[in-house]
Amino acid sequence: MRYLTFALAKGRLAKTTLGLLEQIGITCEEMKDPDTRKLIFVNEDLKLKFFLSKATDVPTYVEYGAADIGVVGRDTILEEGRNLYEVLDLGFGKCRMCVCGPESARELLNSHAMIRVASKYPNIAKNYFHNVKQQTVEIVKLNGSVELAPIVGLSEVIVDIVETGTTLRENGLTVLEEVCPLSARMVVNQVSMKMEQERIRDIITKLAQLQSDTK
Ligand code: PRP
């Protein structure tokens, strides 16, 4: 039997995913050692491999088949636009992609004014403004703490993830429009889905069952 390889987005997402996989009998003891510097972990009995990568790289590993299965946020999947199958909404890491800014910027969004939009997600922002709203805007790519942009005058609005809304509130900003809902998703390489259909379907079915049991 060949190995099935999982690529997991580093951090909270990976921890929750490993917890879910454990509940369906997929464990990886090696990965639990907090001092390890290893990058790839193996479960010889189940013929599984796991690795952690930066979230934005997960779709890349899966598209090229270096991983058969990936777990990553829908934000990253949409932004990266890779060729892969999105097979399951894992139901955690729920949040929203939103257009945010000061209340005073609301009118700019209905006026077809030429505005600047700062975002860590330039493709999602471009698609929303150009294709959904059909408003021509200038997109400015940032790499974090995007809420700063409208405060210091870099942009009128931002496109960013809103979870609790605390970051916005504490900075005098608000949600102006919702772009789409987000959560953790399982993605599968297109060839693996055919070649390893049975094993992959079994994992998807068990995870989906687990979710409906805990609802
Ligand atoms: C994310 C997002 C917001 C914040 C939203 O940032 O970009 O800034 O979380 O969460 P809230 O609605 O619960 O306040 P992250 O912590 O990933 O940091 P970054 O913006 O520096 O990338």
JSON list of N, CA, C and O and ligand atoms in Angstrom, two decimals, residues 120 144-145 147 160-167, ligand 1:
[
{"chain": "A", "resi": 120, "resn": "LYS", "atom": "N", "xyz": [-4.65, 41.26, 2.81]},
{"chain": "A", "resi": 120, "resn": "LYS", "atom": "CA", "xyz": [-3.71, 40.14, 2.70]},
{"chain": "A", "resi": 120, "resn": "LYS", "atom": "C", "xyz": [-4.19, 39.21, 1.60]},
{"chain": "A", "resi": 120, "resn": "LYS", "atom": "O", "xyz": [-3.52, 38.25, 1.26]},
{"chain": "A", "resi": 144, "resn": "GLY", "atom": "N", "xyz": [-0.19, 41.69, 6.97]},
{"chain": "A", "resi": 144, "resn": "GLY", "atom": "CA", "xyz": [-0.70, 41.47, 8.32]},
{"chain": "A", "resi": 144, "resn": "GLY", "atom": "C", "xyz": [-1.12, 42.80, 8.93]},
{"chain": "A", "resi": 144, "resn": "GLY", "atom": "O", "xyz": [-0.87, 43.86, 8.34]},
{"chain": "A", "resi": 145, "resn": "SER", "atom": "N", "xyz": [-1.78, 42.73, 10.09]},
{"chain": "A", "resi": 145, "resn": "SER", "atom": "CA", "xyz": [-2.29, 43.93, 10.78]},
{"chain": "A", "resi": 145, "resn": "SER", "atom": "C", "xyz": [-2.91, 44.90, 9.79]},
{"chain": "A", "resi": 145, "resn": "SER", "atom": "O", "xyz": [-2.66, 46.10, 9.82]},
{"chain": "A", "resi": 147, "resn": "GLU", "atom": "N", "xyz": [-5.75, 46.09, 9.57]},
{"chain": "A", "resi": 147, "resn": "GLU", "atom": "CA", "xyz": [-6.65, 47.12, 10.14]},
{"chain": "A", "resi": 147, "resn": "GLU", "atom": "C", "xyz": [-5.96, 48.48, 10.24]},
{"chain": "A", "resi": 147, "resn": "GLU", "atom": "O", "xyz": [-6.63, 49.51, 10.32]},
{"chain": "A", "resi": 160, "resn": "ASP", "atom": "N", "xyz": [-10.76, 41.71, 4.92]},
{"chain": "A", "resi": 160, "resn": "ASP", "atom": "CA", "xyz": [-10.02, 40.91, 5.91]},
{"chain": "A", "resi": 160, "resn": "ASP", "atom": "C", "xyz": [-10.95, 39.94, 6.63]},
{"chain": "A", "resi": 160, "resn": "ASP", "atom": "O", "xyz": [-12.18, 40.03, 6.49]},
{"chain": "A", "resi": 161, "resn": "ILE", "atom": "N", "xyz": [-10.33, 39.05, 7.38]},
{"chain": "A", "resi": 161, "resn": "ILE", "atom": "CA", "xyz": [-11.09, 38.08, 8.17]},
{"chain": "A", "resi": 161, "resn": "ILE", "atom": "C", "xyz": [-11.63, 38.73, 9.44]},
{"chain": "A", "resi": 161, "resn": "ILE", "atom": "O", "xyz": [-10.89, 39.43, 10.13]},
{"chain": "A", "resi": 162, "resn": "VAL", "atom": "N", "xyz": [-12.90, 38.49, 9.71]},
{"chain": "A", "resi": 162, "resn": "VAL", "atom": "CA", "xyz": [-13.49, 38.94, 10.97]},
{"chain": "A", "resi": 162, "resn": "VAL", "atom": "C", "xyz": [-13.96, 37.69, 11.71]},
{"chain": "A", "resi": 162, "resn": "VAL", "atom": "O", "xyz": [-14.73, 36.90, 11.17]},
{"chain": "A", "resi": 163, "resn": "GLU", "atom": "N", "xyz": [-13.45, 37.54, 12.94]},
{"chain": "A", "resi": 163, "resn": "GLU", "atom": "CA", "xyz": [-13.91, 36.39, 13.71]},
{"chain": "A", "resi": 163, "resn": "GLU", "atom": "C", "xyz": [-14.82, 36.90, 14.82]},
{"chain": "A", "resi": 163, "resn": "GLU", "atom": "O", "xyz": [-16.04, 36.79, 14.71]},
{"chain": "A", "resi": 164, "resn": "THR", "atom": "N", "xyz": [-14.26, 37.46, 15.87]},
{"chain": "A", "resi": 164, "resn": "THR", "atom": "CA", "xyz": [-15.10, 37.98, 16.95]},
{"chain": "A", "resi": 164, "resn": "THR", "atom": "C", "xyz": [-15.49, 39.44, 16.71]},
{"chain": "A", "resi": 164, "resn": "THR", "atom": "O", "xyz": [-16.44, 39.94, 17.31]},
{"chain": "A", "resi": 165, "resn": "GLY", "atom": "N", "xyz": [-14.73, 40.14, 15.88]},
{"chain": "A", "resi": 165, "resn": "GLY", "atom": "CA", "xyz": [-14.98, 41.55, 15.63]},
{"chain": "A", "resi": 165, "resn": "GLY", "atom": "C", "xyz": [-14.23, 42.47, 16.59]},
{"chain": "A", "resi": 165, "resn": "GLY", "atom": "O", "xyz": [-14.30, 43.69, 16.50]},
{"chain": "A", "resi": 166, "resn": "THR", "atom": "N", "xyz": [-13.47, 41.86, 17.51]},
{"chain": "A", "resi": 166, "resn": "THR", "atom": "CA", "xyz": [-12.77, 42.64, 18.53]},
{"chain": "A", "resi": 166, "resn": "THR", "atom": "C", "xyz": [-11.73, 43.58, 17.92]},
{"chain": "A", "resi": 166, "resn": "THR", "atom": "O", "xyz": [-11.65, 44.76, 18.29]},
{"chain": "A", "resi": 167, "resn": "THR", "atom": "N", "xyz": [-10.94, 43.06, 16.97]},
{"chain": "A", "resi": 167, "resn": "THR", "atom": "CA", "xyz": [-9.89, 43.89, 16.37]},
{"chain": "A", "resi": 167, "resn": "THR", "atom": "C", "xyz": [-10.51, 45.13, 15.72]},
{"chain": "A", "resi": 167, "resn": "THR", "atom": "O", "xyz": [-9.99, 46.24, 15.86]},
{"chain": "B", "resi": 1, "resn": "PRP", "atom": "C1", "xyz": [-6.87, 37.95, 11.86]},
{"chain": "B", "resi": 1, "resn": "PRP", "atom": "C2", "xyz": [-7.57, 38.94, 10.93]},
{"chain": "B", "resi": 1, "resn": "PRP", "atom": "C3", "xyz": [-7.98, 40.04, 11.87]},
{"chain": "B", "resi": 1, "resn": "PRP", "atom": "C4", "xyz": [-8.30, 39.28, 13.15]},
{"chain": "B", "resi": 1, "resn": "PRP", "atom": "C5", "xyz": [-9.78, 39.09, 13.27]},
{"chain": "B", "resi": 1, "resn": "PRP", "atom": "O1", "xyz": [-5.59, 38.40, 12.06]},
{"chain": "B", "resi": 1, "resn": "PRP", "atom": "O2", "xyz": [-6.68, 39.38, 9.93]},
{"chain": "B", "resi": 1, "resn": "PRP", "atom": "O3", "xyz": [-6.95, 40.95, 12.08]},
{"chain": "B", "resi": 1, "resn": "PRP", "atom": "O4", "xyz": [-7.66, 38.00, 13.06]},
{"chain": "B", "resi": 1, "resn": "PRP", "atom": "O5", "xyz": [-10.14, 38.50, 14.50]},
{"chain": "B", "resi": 1, "resn": "PRP", "atom": "P1", "xyz": [-11.24, 39.14, 15.46]},
{"chain": "B", "resi": 1, "resn": "PRP", "atom": "O6", "xyz": [-12.43, 39.52, 14.63]},
{"chain": "B", "resi": 1, "resn": "PRP", "atom": "O7", "xyz": [-11.58, 38.02, 16.42]},
{"chain": "B", "resi": 1, "resn": "PRP", "atom": "O8", "xyz": [-10.63, 40.31, 16.16]},
{"chain": "B", "resi": 1, "resn": "PRP", "atom": "P2", "xyz": [-4.39, 37.50, 12.58]},
{"chain": "B", "resi": 1, "resn": "PRP", "atom": "O9", "xyz": [-4.54, 37.29, 14.06]},
{"chain": "B", "resi": 1, "resn": "PRP", "atom": "O10", "xyz": [-4.31, 36.27, 11.77]},
{"chain": "B", "resi": 1, "resn": "PRP", "atom": "O11", "xyz": [-3.12, 38.45, 12.37]},
{"chain": "B", "resi": 1, "resn": "PRP", "atom": "P3", "xyz": [-2.63, 39.34, 11.12]},
{"chain": "B", "resi": 1, "resn": "PRP", "atom": "O12", "xyz": [-3.74, 40.26, 10.72]},
{"chain": "B", "resi": 1, "resn": "PRP", "atom": "O13", "xyz": [-1.46, 40.08, 11.62]},
{"chain": "B", "resi": 1, "resn": "PRP", "atom": "O14", "xyz": [-2.27, 38.37, 10.04]}
]
